[in-house]
Amino acid sequence: MQLVIELKSLDEAQWRERLTPDQYRICRQAQTEPPFSGRYYFHDQVGCYHCVCCNGALFSSEQKYLSGQGWPSFWAPLHQRAIKTRLDERGDVVRTQVVCARCQAHLGHLFEDGPPPTGLRFSINSAALKFVAVEV
């Protein structure tokens, strides 16, 4: 709980110190990395993808798939409470934004064109993620 309180009280200068320029631009300014440029797009190790800002567990490699869209895609989060969604009305297209439930970092967007069993595609920026491998 202390980590969450600490992170919510960080100001923009502190976030800039903690994150790389790309991580800050994506996570704190809700930008998007270019398609097919992220390090986790073709990534296929077994493990868990965490929020780069607060280290909260977000997605499992078991729910990851190649969508062909250019960003790491997942058909479900690790736990429903790990993420939050909200309306993103920036630009010409209204989309559903995906944010970390713990620190409100922008992660990516949610679309309804994913595979079974959910039919959802959580399209997530690699720069918003930190991968933690699981020993198999």
CSV table of N, CA, C and O in Angstrom, one decimal:
chain,number,residue,atom,x,y,z
A,1,MET,N,0.8,-1.2,0.0
A,1,MET,CA,0.0,0.0,0.0
A,1,MET,C,0.9,1.3,0.0
A,1,MET,O,0.5,2.2,-0.7
A,2,GLN,N,2.0,1.2,0.7
A,2,GLN,CA,2.9,2.4,0.8
A,2,GLN,C,3.4,2.8,-0.6
A,2,GLN,O,3.5,3.9,-1.0
A,3,LEU,N,3.7,1.8,-1.4
A,3,LEU,CA,4.2,2.1,-2.8
A,3,LEU,C,3.2,2.8,-3.6
A,3,LEU,O,3.5,3.7,-4.3
A,4,VAL,N,1.9,2.4,-3.5
A,4,VAL,CA,0.9,3.0,-4.3
A,4,VAL,C,0.7,4.5,-3.9
A,4,VAL,O,0.6,5.4,-4.7
A,5,ILE,N,0.7,4.7,-2.6
A,5,ILE,CA,0.6,6.1,-2.1
A,5,ILE,C,1.7,6.9,-2.5
A,5,ILE,O,1.6,8.0,-3.0
A,6,GLU,N,2.9,6.4,-2.4
A,6,GLU,CA,4.1,7.1,-2.8
A,6,GLU,C,4.1,7.4,-4.3
A,6,GLU,O,4.4,8.5,-4.7
A,7,LEU,N,3.7,6.5,-5.2
A,7,LEU,CA,3.6,6.7,-6.6
A,7,LEU,C,2.6,7.8,-7.0
A,7,LEU,O,2.8,8.6,-7.9
A,8,LYS,N,1.4,7.8,-6.3
A,8,LYS,CA,0.4,8.7,-6.6
A,8,LYS,C,0.8,10.1,-6.2
A,8,LYS,O,0.3,11.1,-6.8
A,9,SER,N,1.8,10.3,-5.3
A,9,SER,CA,2.2,11.6,-4.9
A,9,SER,C,3.4,12.1,-5.7
A,9,SER,O,3.8,13.2,-5.5
A,10,LEU,N,3.9,11.4,-6.7
A,10,LEU,CA,5.0,11.8,-7.5
A,10,LEU,C,4.5,13.0,-8.4
A,10,LEU,O,3.5,12.9,-9.0
A,11,ASP,N,5.4,14.0,-8.5
A,11,ASP,CA,5.0,15.0,-9.5
A,11,ASP,C,5.7,14.7,-10.8
A,11,ASP,O,6.4,13.7,-11.0
A,12,GLU,N,5.4,15.5,-11.8
A,12,GLU,CA,5.9,15.2,-13.2
A,12,GLU,C,7.5,15.2,-13.2
A,12,GLU,O,8.0,14.4,-14.0
A,13,ALA,N,8.1,16.1,-12.5
A,13,ALA,CA,9.6,16.0,-12.5
A,13,ALA,C,10.1,14.7,-11.9
A,13,ALA,O,11.1,14.2,-12.5
A,14,GLN,N,9.5,14.2,-10.9
A,14,GLN,CA,9.9,12.9,-10.3
A,14,GLN,C,9.6,11.8,-11.3
A,14,GLN,O,10.4,10.8,-11.4
A,15,TRP,N,8.5,11.8,-12.0
A,15,TRP,CA,8.2,10.8,-13.0
A,15,TRP,C,9.3,10.8,-14.1
A,15,TRP,O,9.8,9.8,-14.5
A,16,ARG,N,9.7,12.0,-14.5
A,16,ARG,CA,10.7,12.1,-15.6
A,16,ARG,C,12.1,11.6,-15.1
A,16,ARG,O,12.8,11.0,-15.9
A,17,GLU,N,12.4,11.7,-13.8
A,17,GLU,CA,13.6,11.1,-13.3
A,17,GLU,C,13.5,9.6,-13.2
A,17,GLU,O,14.6,8.9,-13.5
A,18,ARG,N,12.4,9.0,-12.9
A,18,ARG,CA,12.2,7.6,-12.8
A,18,ARG,C,12.2,6.8,-14.1
A,18,ARG,O,12.5,5.6,-14.2
A,19,LEU,N,11.7,7.5,-15.1
A,19,LEU,CA,11.4,6.8,-16.4
A,19,LEU,C,12.3,7.3,-17.5
A,19,LEU,O,12.8,8.4,-17.5
A,20,THR,N,12.5,6.5,-18.5
A,20,THR,CA,13.2,6.9,-19.7
A,20,THR,C,12.3,7.9,-20.5
A,20,THR,O,11.1,7.9,-20.2
A,21,PRO,N,12.9,8.7,-21.4
A,21,PRO,CA,12.0,9.6,-22.2
A,21,PRO,C,10.8,8.9,-22.9
A,21,PRO,O,9.7,9.4,-22.9
A,22,ASP,N,11.1,7.7,-23.5
A,22,ASP,CA,10.0,7.0,-24.1
A,22,ASP,C,9.0,6.5,-23.1
A,22,ASP,O,7.8,6.6,-23.4
A,23,GLN,N,9.4,6.0,-22.0
A,23,GLN,CA,8.5,5.5,-21.0
A,23,GLN,C,7.6,6.7,-20.5
A,23,GLN,O,6.4,6.5,-20.3
A,24,TYR,N,8.2,7.8,-20.2
A,24,TYR,CA,7.5,9.0,-19.7
A,24,TYR,C,6.5,9.4,-20.8
A,24,TYR,O,5.3,9.6,-20.5
A,25,ARG,N,6.9,9.5,-22.0
A,25,ARG,CA,6.0,10.0,-23.1
A,25,ARG,C,4.8,9.1,-23.2
A,25,ARG,O,3.7,9.5,-23.4
A,26,ILE,N,5.0,7.8,-23.1
A,26,ILE,CA,3.9,6.8,-23.3
A,26,ILE,C,3.1,6.7,-22.0
A,26,ILE,O,1.9,6.8,-22.1
A,27,CYS,N,3.7,6.4,-20.9
A,27,CYS,CA,3.0,6.1,-19.7
A,27,CYS,C,2.4,7.4,-19.0
A,27,CYS,O,1.3,7.3,-18.4
A,28,ARG,N,3.0,8.5,-19.0
A,28,ARG,CA,2.5,9.7,-18.3
A,28,ARG,C,1.9,10.7,-19.3
A,28,ARG,O,1.1,11.5,-18.8
A,29,GLN,N,2.2,10.6,-20.6
A,29,GLN,CA,1.5,11.6,-21.5
A,29,GLN,C,0.6,10.9,-22.5
A,29,GLN,O,0.1,11.5,-23.4
A,30,ALA,N,0.4,9.6,-22.3
A,30,ALA,CA,-0.6,8.8,-23.1
A,30,ALA,C,-0.3,8.8,-24.5
A,30,ALA,O,-1.2,8.8,-25.4
A,31,GLN,N,1.0,8.7,-24.9
A,31,GLN,CA,1.4,8.6,-26.3
A,31,GLN,C,1.5,7.1,-26.7
A,31,GLN,O,1.3,6.2,-25.9
A,32,THR,N,1.8,6.8,-27.9
A,32,THR,CA,1.9,5.5,-28.4
A,32,THR,C,3.2,5.3,-29.2
A,32,THR,O,3.6,6.1,-29.9
A,33,GLU,N,3.8,4.1,-29.0
A,33,GLU,CA,5.1,3.8,-29.7
A,33,GLU,C,4.7,3.4,-31.1
A,33,GLU,O,3.6,2.9,-31.3
A,34,PRO,N,5.6,3.6,-32.1
A,34,PRO,CA,5.3,3.1,-33.4
A,34,PRO,C,5.1,1.6,-33.5
A,34,PRO,O,5.7,0.9,-32.8
A,35,PRO,N,4.2,1.2,-34.4
A,35,PRO,CA,3.9,-0.2,-34.5
A,35,PRO,C,5.1,-1.0,-34.9
A,35,PRO,O,6.0,-0.5,-35.6
A,36,PHE,N,5.2,-2.2,-34.4
A,36,PHE,CA,6.3,-3.2,-34.6
A,36,PHE,C,7.6,-2.7,-34.1
A,36,PHE,O,8.7,-3.3,-34.5
A,37,SER,N,7.7,-1.7,-33.3
A,37,SER,CA,8.9,-1.2,-32.8
A,37,SER,C,9.3,-1.6,-31.4
A,37,SER,O,10.4,-1.5,-30.9
A,38,GLY,N,8.3,-2.1,-30.6
A,38,GLY,CA,8.5,-2.5,-29.2
A,38,GLY,C,9.2,-3.8,-29.0
A,38,GLY,O,9.0,-4.7,-29.8
A,39,ARG,N,10.0,-3.9,-28.0
A,39,ARG,CA,10.8,-5.1,-27.7
A,39,ARG,C,9.9,-6.3,-27.4
A,39,ARG,O,10.4,-7.4,-27.4
A,40,TYR,N,8.7,-6.1,-27.0
A,40,TYR,CA,7.9,-7.3,-26.5
A,40,TYR,C,6.9,-7.7,-27.6
A,40,TYR,O,6.1,-8.7,-27.4
A,41,TYR,N,6.9,-7.2,-28.8
A,41,TYR,CA,5.9,-7.6,-29.8
A,41,TYR,C,6.1,-9.1,-30.2
A,41,TYR,O,5.2,-9.8,-30.2
A,42,PHE,N,7.3,-9.5,-30.5
A,42,PHE,CA,7.6,-10.9,-30.8
A,42,PHE,C,8.1,-11.7,-29.7
A,42,PHE,O,8.5,-12.8,-29.8
A,43,HIS,N,8.1,-11.1,-28.5
A,43,HIS,CA,8.5,-11.8,-27.3
A,43,HIS,C,7.7,-13.0,-26.9
A,43,HIS,O,6.5,-12.9,-26.9
A,44,ASP,N,8.3,-14.1,-26.7
A,44,ASP,CA,7.5,-15.4,-26.4
A,44,ASP,C,8.0,-16.2,-25.2
A,44,ASP,O,7.7,-17.3,-25.1
A,45,GLN,N,8.7,-15.5,-24.3
A,45,GLN,CA,9.1,-16.2,-23.0
A,45,GLN,C,8.0,-16.4,-22.1
A,45,GLN,O,7.0,-15.6,-22.1
A,46,VAL,N,8.1,-17.3,-21.2
A,46,VAL,CA,7.0,-17.6,-20.2
A,46,VAL,C,7.3,-16.7,-19.0
A,46,VAL,O,8.4,-16.6,-18.5
A,47,GLY,N,6.2,-16.0,-18.6
A,47,GLY,CA,6.4,-15.1,-17.4
A,47,GLY,C,5.2,-14.1,-17.3
A,47,GLY,O,4.1,-14.4,-17.8
A,48,CYS,N,5.5,-13.0,-16.7
A,48,CYS,CA,4.5,-12.0,-16.4
A,48,CYS,C,5.0,-10.6,-16.8
A,48,CYS,O,6.1,-10.3,-16.7
A,49,TYR,N,4.1,-9.8,-17.4
A,49,TYR,CA,4.4,-8.5,-17.8
A,49,TYR,C,3.9,-7.5,-16.7
A,49,TYR,O,2.7,-7.6,-16.4
A,50,HIS,N,4.8,-6.7,-16.2
A,50,HIS,CA,4.5,-5.8,-15.2
A,50,HIS,C,4.5,-4.3,-15.7
A,50,HIS,O,5.1,-4.0,-16.7
A,51,CYS,N,3.9,-3.4,-14.9
A,51,CYS,CA,3.9,-2.0,-15.2
A,51,CYS,C,5.3,-1.5,-15.0
A,51,CYS,O,5.9,-1.7,-13.9
A,52,VAL,N,5.8,-0.8,-15.9
A,52,VAL,CA,7.2,-0.2,-15.8
A,52,VAL,C,7.2,0.9,-14.8
A,52,VAL,O,8.3,1.2,-14.2
A,53,CYS,N,6.1,1.5,-14.4
A,53,CYS,CA,6.0,2.6,-13.5
A,53,CYS,C,6.0,2.1,-12.0
A,53,CYS,O,6.7,2.6,-11.2
A,54,CYS,N,5.1,1.2,-11.7
A,54,CYS,CA,4.9,0.7,-10.3
A,54,CYS,C,5.2,-0.7,-10.1
A,54,CYS,O,5.1,-1.2,-8.9
A,55,ASN,N,5.5,-1.5,-11.1
A,55,ASN,CA,5.9,-2.9,-11.0
A,55,ASN,C,4.6,-3.8,-10.7
A,55,ASN,O,4.8,-4.9,-10.4
A,56,GLY,N,3.5,-3.3,-10.9
A,56,GLY,CA,2.3,-4.1,-10.7
A,56,GLY,C,2.1,-5.1,-11.8
A,56,GLY,O,2.4,-4.8,-13.0
A,57,ALA,N,1.8,-6.3,-11.4
A,57,ALA,CA,1.6,-7.4,-12.4
A,57,ALA,C,0.3,-7.1,-13.2
A,57,ALA,O,-0.7,-6.9,-12.7
A,58,LEU,N,0.5,-7.2,-14.6
A,58,LEU,CA,-0.6,-6.8,-15.5
A,58,LEU,C,-1.1,-7.9,-16.4
A,58,LEU,O,-2.3,-8.2,-16.4
A,59,PHE,N,-0.2,-8.6,-17.1
A,59,PHE,CA,-0.6,-9.6,-18.1
A,59,PHE,C,0.3,-10.8,-18.0
A,59,PHE,O,1.5,-10.7,-17.7
A,60,SER,N,-0.2,-12.0,-18.3
A,60,SER,CA,0.6,-13.2,-18.3
A,60,SER,C,0.9,-13.6,-19.7
A,60,SER,O,0.2,-13.3,-20.7
A,61,SER,N,2.1,-14.2,-19.9
A,61,SER,CA,2.4,-14.7,-21.3
A,61,SER,C,1.4,-15.7,-21.8
A,61,SER,O,1.3,-15.9,-23.0
A,62,GLU,N,0.7,-16.3,-20.9
A,62,GLU,CA,-0.4,-17.3,-21.3
A,62,GLU,C,-1.5,-16.6,-22.1
A,62,GLU,O,-2.2,-17.3,-22.9
A,63,GLN,N,-1.7,-15.4,-21.9
A,63,GLN,CA,-2.8,-14.6,-22.6
A,63,GLN,C,-2.3,-13.8,-23.7
A,63,GLN,O,-3.0,-13.1,-24.4
A,64,LYS,N,-1.0,-13.9,-24.0
A,64,LYS,CA,-0.4,-13.1,-25.1
A,64,LYS,C,-0.5,-13.8,-26.4
A,64,LYS,O,-0.5,-15.0,-26.5
A,65,TYR,N,-0.7,-13.0,-27.5
A,65,TYR,CA,-0.8,-13.6,-28.8
A,65,TYR,C,-0.4,-12.6,-29.9
A,65,TYR,O,-0.3,-11.4,-29.6
A,66,LEU,N,0.0,-13.0,-31.0
A,66,LEU,CA,0.4,-12.1,-32.1
A,66,LEU,C,-0.9,-11.7,-32.9
A,66,LEU,O,-1.5,-12.5,-33.6
A,67,SER,N,-1.2,-10.4,-32.7
A,67,SER,CA,-2.4,-9.9,-33.4
A,67,SER,C,-2.2,-9.4,-34.8
A,67,SER,O,-3.1,-9.2,-35.5
A,68,GLY,N,-0.9,-9.1,-35.1
A,68,GLY,CA,-0.6,-8.6,-36.4
A,68,GLY,C,-0.8,-7.1,-36.5
A,68,GLY,O,-0.6,-6.5,-37.5
A,69,GLN,N,-1.1,-6.5,-35.4
A,69,GLN,CA,-1.4,-5.0,-35.3
A,69,GLN,C,-0.1,-4.2,-35.0
A,69,GLN,O,-0.2,-3.0,-35.2
A,70,GLY,N,0.9,-4.8,-34.4
A,70,GLY,CA,2.2,-4.1,-34.2
A,70,GLY,C,2.5,-3.8,-32.7
A,70,GLY,O,3.5,-3.2,-32.5
A,71,TRP,N,1.6,-4.2,-31.8
A,71,TRP,CA,1.9,-4.0,-30.4
A,71,TRP,C,1.6,-5.3,-29.7
A,71,TRP,O,0.8,-6.2,-30.1
A,72,PRO,N,2.3,-5.6,-28.5
A,72,PRO,CA,2.0,-6.8,-27.8
A,72,PRO,C,0.5,-6.8,-27.5
A,72,PRO,O,-0.1,-5.8,-27.1
A,73,SER,N,-0.1,-8.0,-27.7
A,73,SER,CA,-1.6,-8.1,-27.5
A,73,SER,C,-1.9,-9.2,-26.6
A,73,SER,O,-1.2,-10.3,-26.6
A,74,PHE,N,-2.9,-9.0,-25.8
A,74,PHE,CA,-3.3,-10.0,-24.8
A,74,PHE,C,-4.8,-10.1,-24.9
A,74,PHE,O,-5.5,-9.1,-25.1
A,75,TRP,N,-5.4,-11.3,-24.7
A,75,TRP,CA,-6.8,-11.4,-24.7
A,75,TRP,C,-7.5,-11.2,-23.3
A,75,TRP,O,-8.7,-11.1,-23.2
A,76,ALA,N,-6.7,-11.1,-22.3
A,76,ALA,CA,-7.2,-10.8,-20.9
A,76,ALA,C,-6.1,-10.3,-20.1
A,76,ALA,O,-4.9,-10.7,-20.3
A,77,PRO,N,-6.4,-9.5,-19.0
A,77,PRO,CA,-5.3,-9.1,-18.1
A,77,PRO,C,-5.1,-10.3,-17.1
A,77,PRO,O,-5.9,-11.2,-17.0
A,78,LEU,N,-4.0,-10.2,-16.3
A,78,LEU,CA,-3.7,-11.2,-15.3
A,78,LEU,C,-4.9,-11.3,-14.3
A,78,LEU,O,-5.3,-12.4,-14.0
A,79,HIS,N,-5.3,-10.1,-13.8
A,79,HIS,CA,-6.5,-10.0,-12.9
A,79,HIS,C,-7.3,-8.8,-13.4
A,79,HIS,O,-6.7,-7.8,-13.8
A,80,GLN,N,-8.6,-8.9,-13.3
A,80,GLN,CA,-9.4,-7.7,-13.7
A,80,GLN,C,-9.1,-6.5,-12.9
A,80,GLN,O,-9.2,-5.4,-13.4
A,81,ARG,N,-8.6,-6.6,-11.7
A,81,ARG,CA,-8.3,-5.5,-10.8
A,81,ARG,C,-6.9,-4.9,-11.2
A,81,ARG,O,-6.6,-3.8,-10.6
A,82,ALA,N,-6.2,-5.5,-12.1
A,82,ALA,CA,-4.8,-5.0,-12.4
A,82,ALA,C,-4.9,-3.8,-13.3
A,82,ALA,O,-4.0,-3.0,-13.3
A,83,ILE,N,-6.0,-3.7,-14.1
A,83,ILE,CA,-6.1,-2.6,-15.1
A,83,ILE,C,-7.4,-1.9,-14.9
A,83,ILE,O,-8.4,-2.4,-14.3
A,84,LYS,N,-7.5,-0.7,-15.5
A,84,LYS,CA,-8.7,0.1,-15.5
A,84,LYS,C,-8.9,0.5,-17.0
A,84,LYS,O,-7.9,0.7,-17.7
A,85,THR,N,-10.1,0.8,-17.4
A,85,THR,CA,-10.3,1.3,-18.7
A,85,THR,C,-11.1,2.6,-18.6
A,85,THR,O,-11.8,2.8,-17.6
A,86,ARG,N,-10.9,3.5,-19.6
A,86,ARG,CA,-11.7,4.7,-19.6
A,86,ARG,C,-11.7,5.2,-21.0
A,86,ARG,O,-10.9,4.8,-21.9
A,87,LEU,N,-12.7,6.0,-21.3
A,87,LEU,CA,-12.9,6.5,-22.6
A,87,LEU,C,-11.8,7.5,-23.0
A,87,LEU,O,-11.4,8.3,-22.3
A,88,ASP,N,-11.3,7.3,-24.2
A,88,ASP,CA,-10.2,8.1,-24.8
A,88,ASP,C,-10.8,8.8,-26.0
A,88,ASP,O,-11.0,8.3,-27.1
A,89,GLU,N,-11.1,10.1,-25.8
A,89,GLU,CA,-11.7,10.9,-26.8
A,89,GLU,C,-10.8,11.8,-27.6
A,89,GLU,O,-11.2,12.7,-28.3
A,90,ARG,N,-9.5,11.6,-27.4
A,90,ARG,CA,-8.5,12.4,-28.1
A,90,ARG,C,-8.4,12.0,-29.5
A,90,ARG,O,-8.5,10.9,-29.9
A,91,GLY,N,-8.3,13.0,-30.4
A,91,GLY,CA,-8.2,12.7,-31.8
A,91,GLY,C,-9.6,12.4,-32.4
A,91,GLY,O,-10.6,12.8,-31.9
A,92,ASP,N,-9.6,11.9,-33.6
A,92,ASP,CA,-10.8,11.7,-34.4
A,92,ASP,C,-11.6,10.4,-34.0
A,92,ASP,O,-12.8,10.3,-34.3
A,93,VAL,N,-10.9,9.5,-33.4
A,93,VAL,CA,-11.5,8.2,-33.1
A,93,VAL,C,-11.7,8.0,-31.6
A,93,VAL,O,-10.7,8.2,-30.9
A,94,VAL,N,-12.8,7.6,-31.1
A,94,VAL,CA,-13.1,7.4,-29.7
A,94,VAL,C,-12.6,5.9,-29.5
A,94,VAL,O,-13.1,5.0,-30.2
A,95,ARG,N,-11.8,5.7,-28.5
A,95,ARG,CA,-11.3,4.4,-28.1
A,95,ARG,C,-11.4,4.2,-26.6
A,95,ARG,O,-11.7,5.1,-25.9
A,96,THR,N,-11.1,3.0,-26.2
A,96,THR,CA,-11.0,2.6,-24.8
A,96,THR,C,-9.6,2.5,-24.4
A,96,THR,O,-8.8,1.7,-24.9
A,97,GLN,N,-9.2,3.4,-23.5
A,97,GLN,CA,-7.8,3.5,-23.0
A,97,GLN,C,-7.7,2.5,-21.9
A,97,GLN,O,-8.6,2.3,-21.0
A,98,VAL,N,-6.5,1.8,-21.8
A,98,VAL,CA,-6.1,0.9,-20.7
A,98,VAL,C,-5.1,1.5,-19.9
A,98,VAL,O,-4.0,2.0,-20.4
A,99,VAL,N,-5.3,1.6,-18.5
A,99,VAL,CA,-4.3,2.2,-17.6
A,99,VAL,C,-4.1,1.2,-16.5
A,99,VAL,O,-4.9,0.3,-16.2
A,100,CYS,N,-2.9,1.3,-15.9
A,100,CYS,CA,-2.6,0.5,-14.7
A,100,CYS,C,-3.5,1.0,-13.5
A,100,CYS,O,-3.6,2.2,-13.3
A,101,ALA,N,-4.1,0.0,-12.9
A,101,ALA,CA,-5.0,0.4,-11.8
A,101,ALA,C,-4.3,0.9,-10.6
A,101,ALA,O,-4.8,1.7,-9.8
A,102,ARG,N,-3.0,0.6,-10.4
A,102,ARG,CA,-2.2,1.0,-9.2
A,102,ARG,C,-1.7,2.5,-9.4
A,102,ARG,O,-1.8,3.3,-8.5
A,103,CYS,N,-1.2,2.8,-10.6
A,103,CYS,CA,-0.5,4.1,-10.7
A,103,CYS,C,-1.1,5.0,-11.8
A,103,CYS,O,-0.6,6.1,-12.1
A,104,GLN,N,-2.1,4.5,-12.5
A,104,GLN,CA,-2.8,5.2,-13.6
A,104,GLN,C,-1.9,5.4,-14.8
A,104,GLN,O,-2.2,6.3,-15.7
A,105,ALA,N,-0.8,4.7,-15.0
A,105,ALA,CA,0.0,4.8,-16.2
A,105,ALA,C,-0.8,4.4,-17.4
A,105,ALA,O,-1.5,3.3,-17.4
A,106,HIS,N,-0.6,5.1,-18.5
A,106,HIS,CA,-1.2,4.7,-19.8
A,106,HIS,C,-0.5,3.5,-20.3
A,106,HIS,O,0.8,3.5,-20.4
A,107,LEU,N,-1.2,2.4,-20.6
A,107,LEU,CA,-0.6,1.2,-21.1
A,107,LEU,C,-0.9,1.0,-22.6
A,107,LEU,O,0.0,0.5,-23.3
A,108,GLY,N,-2.1,1.3,-23.1
A,108,GLY,CA,-2.5,1.1,-24.5
A,108,GLY,C,-4.0,1.3,-24.6
A,108,GLY,O,-4.6,2.1,-23.9
A,109,HIS,N,-4.5,0.5,-25.5
A,109,HIS,CA,-6.0,0.5,-25.8
A,109,HIS,C,-6.6,-0.9,-25.8
A,109,HIS,O,-5.9,-1.9,-26.1
A,110,LEU,N,-7.9,-0.9,-25.7
A,110,LEU,CA,-8.7,-2.2,-25.7
A,110,LEU,C,-9.6,-2.1,-26.9
A,110,LEU,O,-10.3,-1.1,-27.2
A,111,PHE,N,-9.6,-3.3,-27.7
A,111,PHE,CA,-10.4,-3.4,-28.8
A,111,PHE,C,-11.2,-4.7,-28.7
A,111,PHE,O,-10.8,-5.6,-28.0
A,112,GLU,N,-12.3,-4.8,-29.4
A,112,GLU,CA,-13.2,-6.0,-29.4
A,112,GLU,C,-13.0,-6.8,-30.6
A,112,GLU,O,-14.0,-7.4,-31.1
A,113,ASP,N,-11.8,-7.0,-31.0
A,113,ASP,CA,-11.5,-7.9,-32.2
A,113,ASP,C,-10.5,-8.9,-31.9
A,113,ASP,O,-9.8,-9.4,-32.8
A,114,GLY,N,-10.4,-9.4,-30.6
A,114,GLY,CA,-9.5,-10.4,-30.2
A,114,GLY,C,-10.0,-11.8,-30.4
A,114,GLY,O,-11.1,-12.0,-30.8
A,115,PRO,N,-9.2,-12.7,-30.0
A,115,PRO,CA,-9.5,-14.2,-30.1
A,115,PRO,C,-10.4,-14.7,-29.0
A,115,PRO,O,-10.5,-14.0,-28.0
A,116,PRO,N,-11.0,-15.8,-29.1
A,116,PRO,CA,-11.7,-16.5,-28.0
A,116,PRO,C,-10.7,-16.7,-26.9
A,116,PRO,O,-9.5,-16.8,-27.1
A,117,PRO,N,-11.0,-16.8,-25.7
A,117,PRO,CA,-12.4,-16.9,-25.2
A,117,PRO,C,-13.1,-15.5,-24.9
A,117,PRO,O,-14.3,-15.5,-24.7
A,118,THR,N,-12.3,-14.4,-24.9
A,118,THR,CA,-12.9,-13.1,-24.6
A,118,THR,C,-13.3,-12.3,-25.7
A,118,THR,O,-14.2,-11.4,-25.6
A,119,GLY,N,-12.7,-12.5,-26.9
A,119,GLY,CA,-12.9,-11.6,-28.0
A,119,GLY,C,-12.3,-10.2,-27.9
A,119,GLY,O,-12.6,-9.3,-28.7
A,120,LEU,N,-11.4,-10.1,-26.9
A,120,LEU,CA,-10.8,-8.8,-26.6
A,120,LEU,C,-9.4,-8.8,-27.0
A,120,LEU,O,-8.7,-9.8,-27.1
A,121,ARG,N,-8.9,-7.6,-27.4
A,121,ARG,CA,-7.5,-7.4,-27.7
A,121,ARG,C,-7.0,-6.2,-26.9
A,121,ARG,O,-7.3,-5.0,-27.1
A,122,PHE,N,-6.2,-6.5,-25.9
A,122,PHE,CA,-5.5,-5.4,-25.1
A,122,PHE,C,-4.2,-5.1,-25.8
A,122,PHE,O,-3.3,-5.9,-25.8
A,123,SER,N,-4.2,-4.0,-26.5
A,123,SER,CA,-3.0,-3.6,-27.4
A,123,SER,C,-2.2,-2.7,-26.5
A,123,SER,O,-2.5,-1.6,-26.2
A,124,ILE,N,-1.0,-3.2,-26.1
A,124,ILE,CA,-0.2,-2.6,-25.0
A,124,ILE,C,1.2,-2.1,-25.6
A,124,ILE,O,1.8,-2.9,-26.3
A,125,ASN,N,1.6,-1.0,-25.2
A,125,ASN,CA,2.9,-0.5,-25.6
A,125,ASN,C,4.0,-1.2,-24.8
A,125,ASN,O,3.9,-1.4,-23.6
A,126,SER,N,5.0,-1.7,-25.5
A,126,SER,CA,6.1,-2.4,-24.9
A,126,SER,C,6.8,-1.5,-23.9
A,126,SER,O,7.3,-1.9,-22.8
A,127,ALA,N,6.9,-0.2,-24.2
A,127,ALA,CA,7.6,0.7,-23.3
A,127,ALA,C,6.9,0.9,-21.9
A,127,ALA,O,7.5,1.3,-20.9
A,128,ALA,N,5.6,0.5,-21.8
A,128,ALA,CA,4.9,0.5,-20.6
A,128,ALA,C,5.1,-0.7,-19.7
A,128,ALA,O,4.6,-0.8,-18.6
A,129,LEU,N,5.8,-1.7,-20.3
A,129,LEU,CA,5.9,-3.0,-19.7
A,129,LEU,C,7.3,-3.4,-19.2
A,129,LEU,O,8.3,-2.9,-19.8
A,130,LYS,N,7.4,-4.2,-18.2
A,130,LYS,CA,8.6,-4.8,-17.7
A,130,LYS,C,8.3,-6.3,-17.6
A,130,LYS,O,7.4,-6.7,-16.9
A,131,PHE,N,9.1,-7.1,-18.3
A,131,PHE,CA,8.9,-8.6,-18.3
A,131,PHE,C,9.6,-9.2,-17.1
A,131,PHE,O,10.8,-9.0,-16.9
A,132,VAL,N,8.9,-10.2,-16.4
A,132,VAL,CA,9.6,-11.0,-15.4
A,132,VAL,C,9.4,-12.4,-15.8
A,132,VAL,O,8.2,-12.9,-15.8
A,133,ALA,N,10.5,-13.1,-16.1
A,133,ALA,CA,10.4,-14.5,-16.5
A,133,ALA,C,10.1,-15.4,-15.4
A,133,ALA,O,10.4,-15.1,-14.2
A,134,VAL,N,9.5,-16.5,-15.7
A,134,VAL,CA,9.1,-17.6,-14.8
A,134,VAL,C,10.0,-18.8,-15.1
A,134,VAL,O,10.1,-19.2,-16.3
A,135,GLU,N,10.6,-19.4,-14.1
A,135,GLU,CA,11.4,-20.6,-14.3
A,135,GLU,C,10.5,-21.7,-14.6
A,135,GLU,O,9.5,-22.0,-14.0
A,136,VAL,N,10.8,-22.5,-15.7
A,136,VAL,CA,9.9,-23.6,-16.1
A,136,VAL,C,10.7,-24.9,-16.0
A,136,VAL,O,11.9,-24.9,-16.0
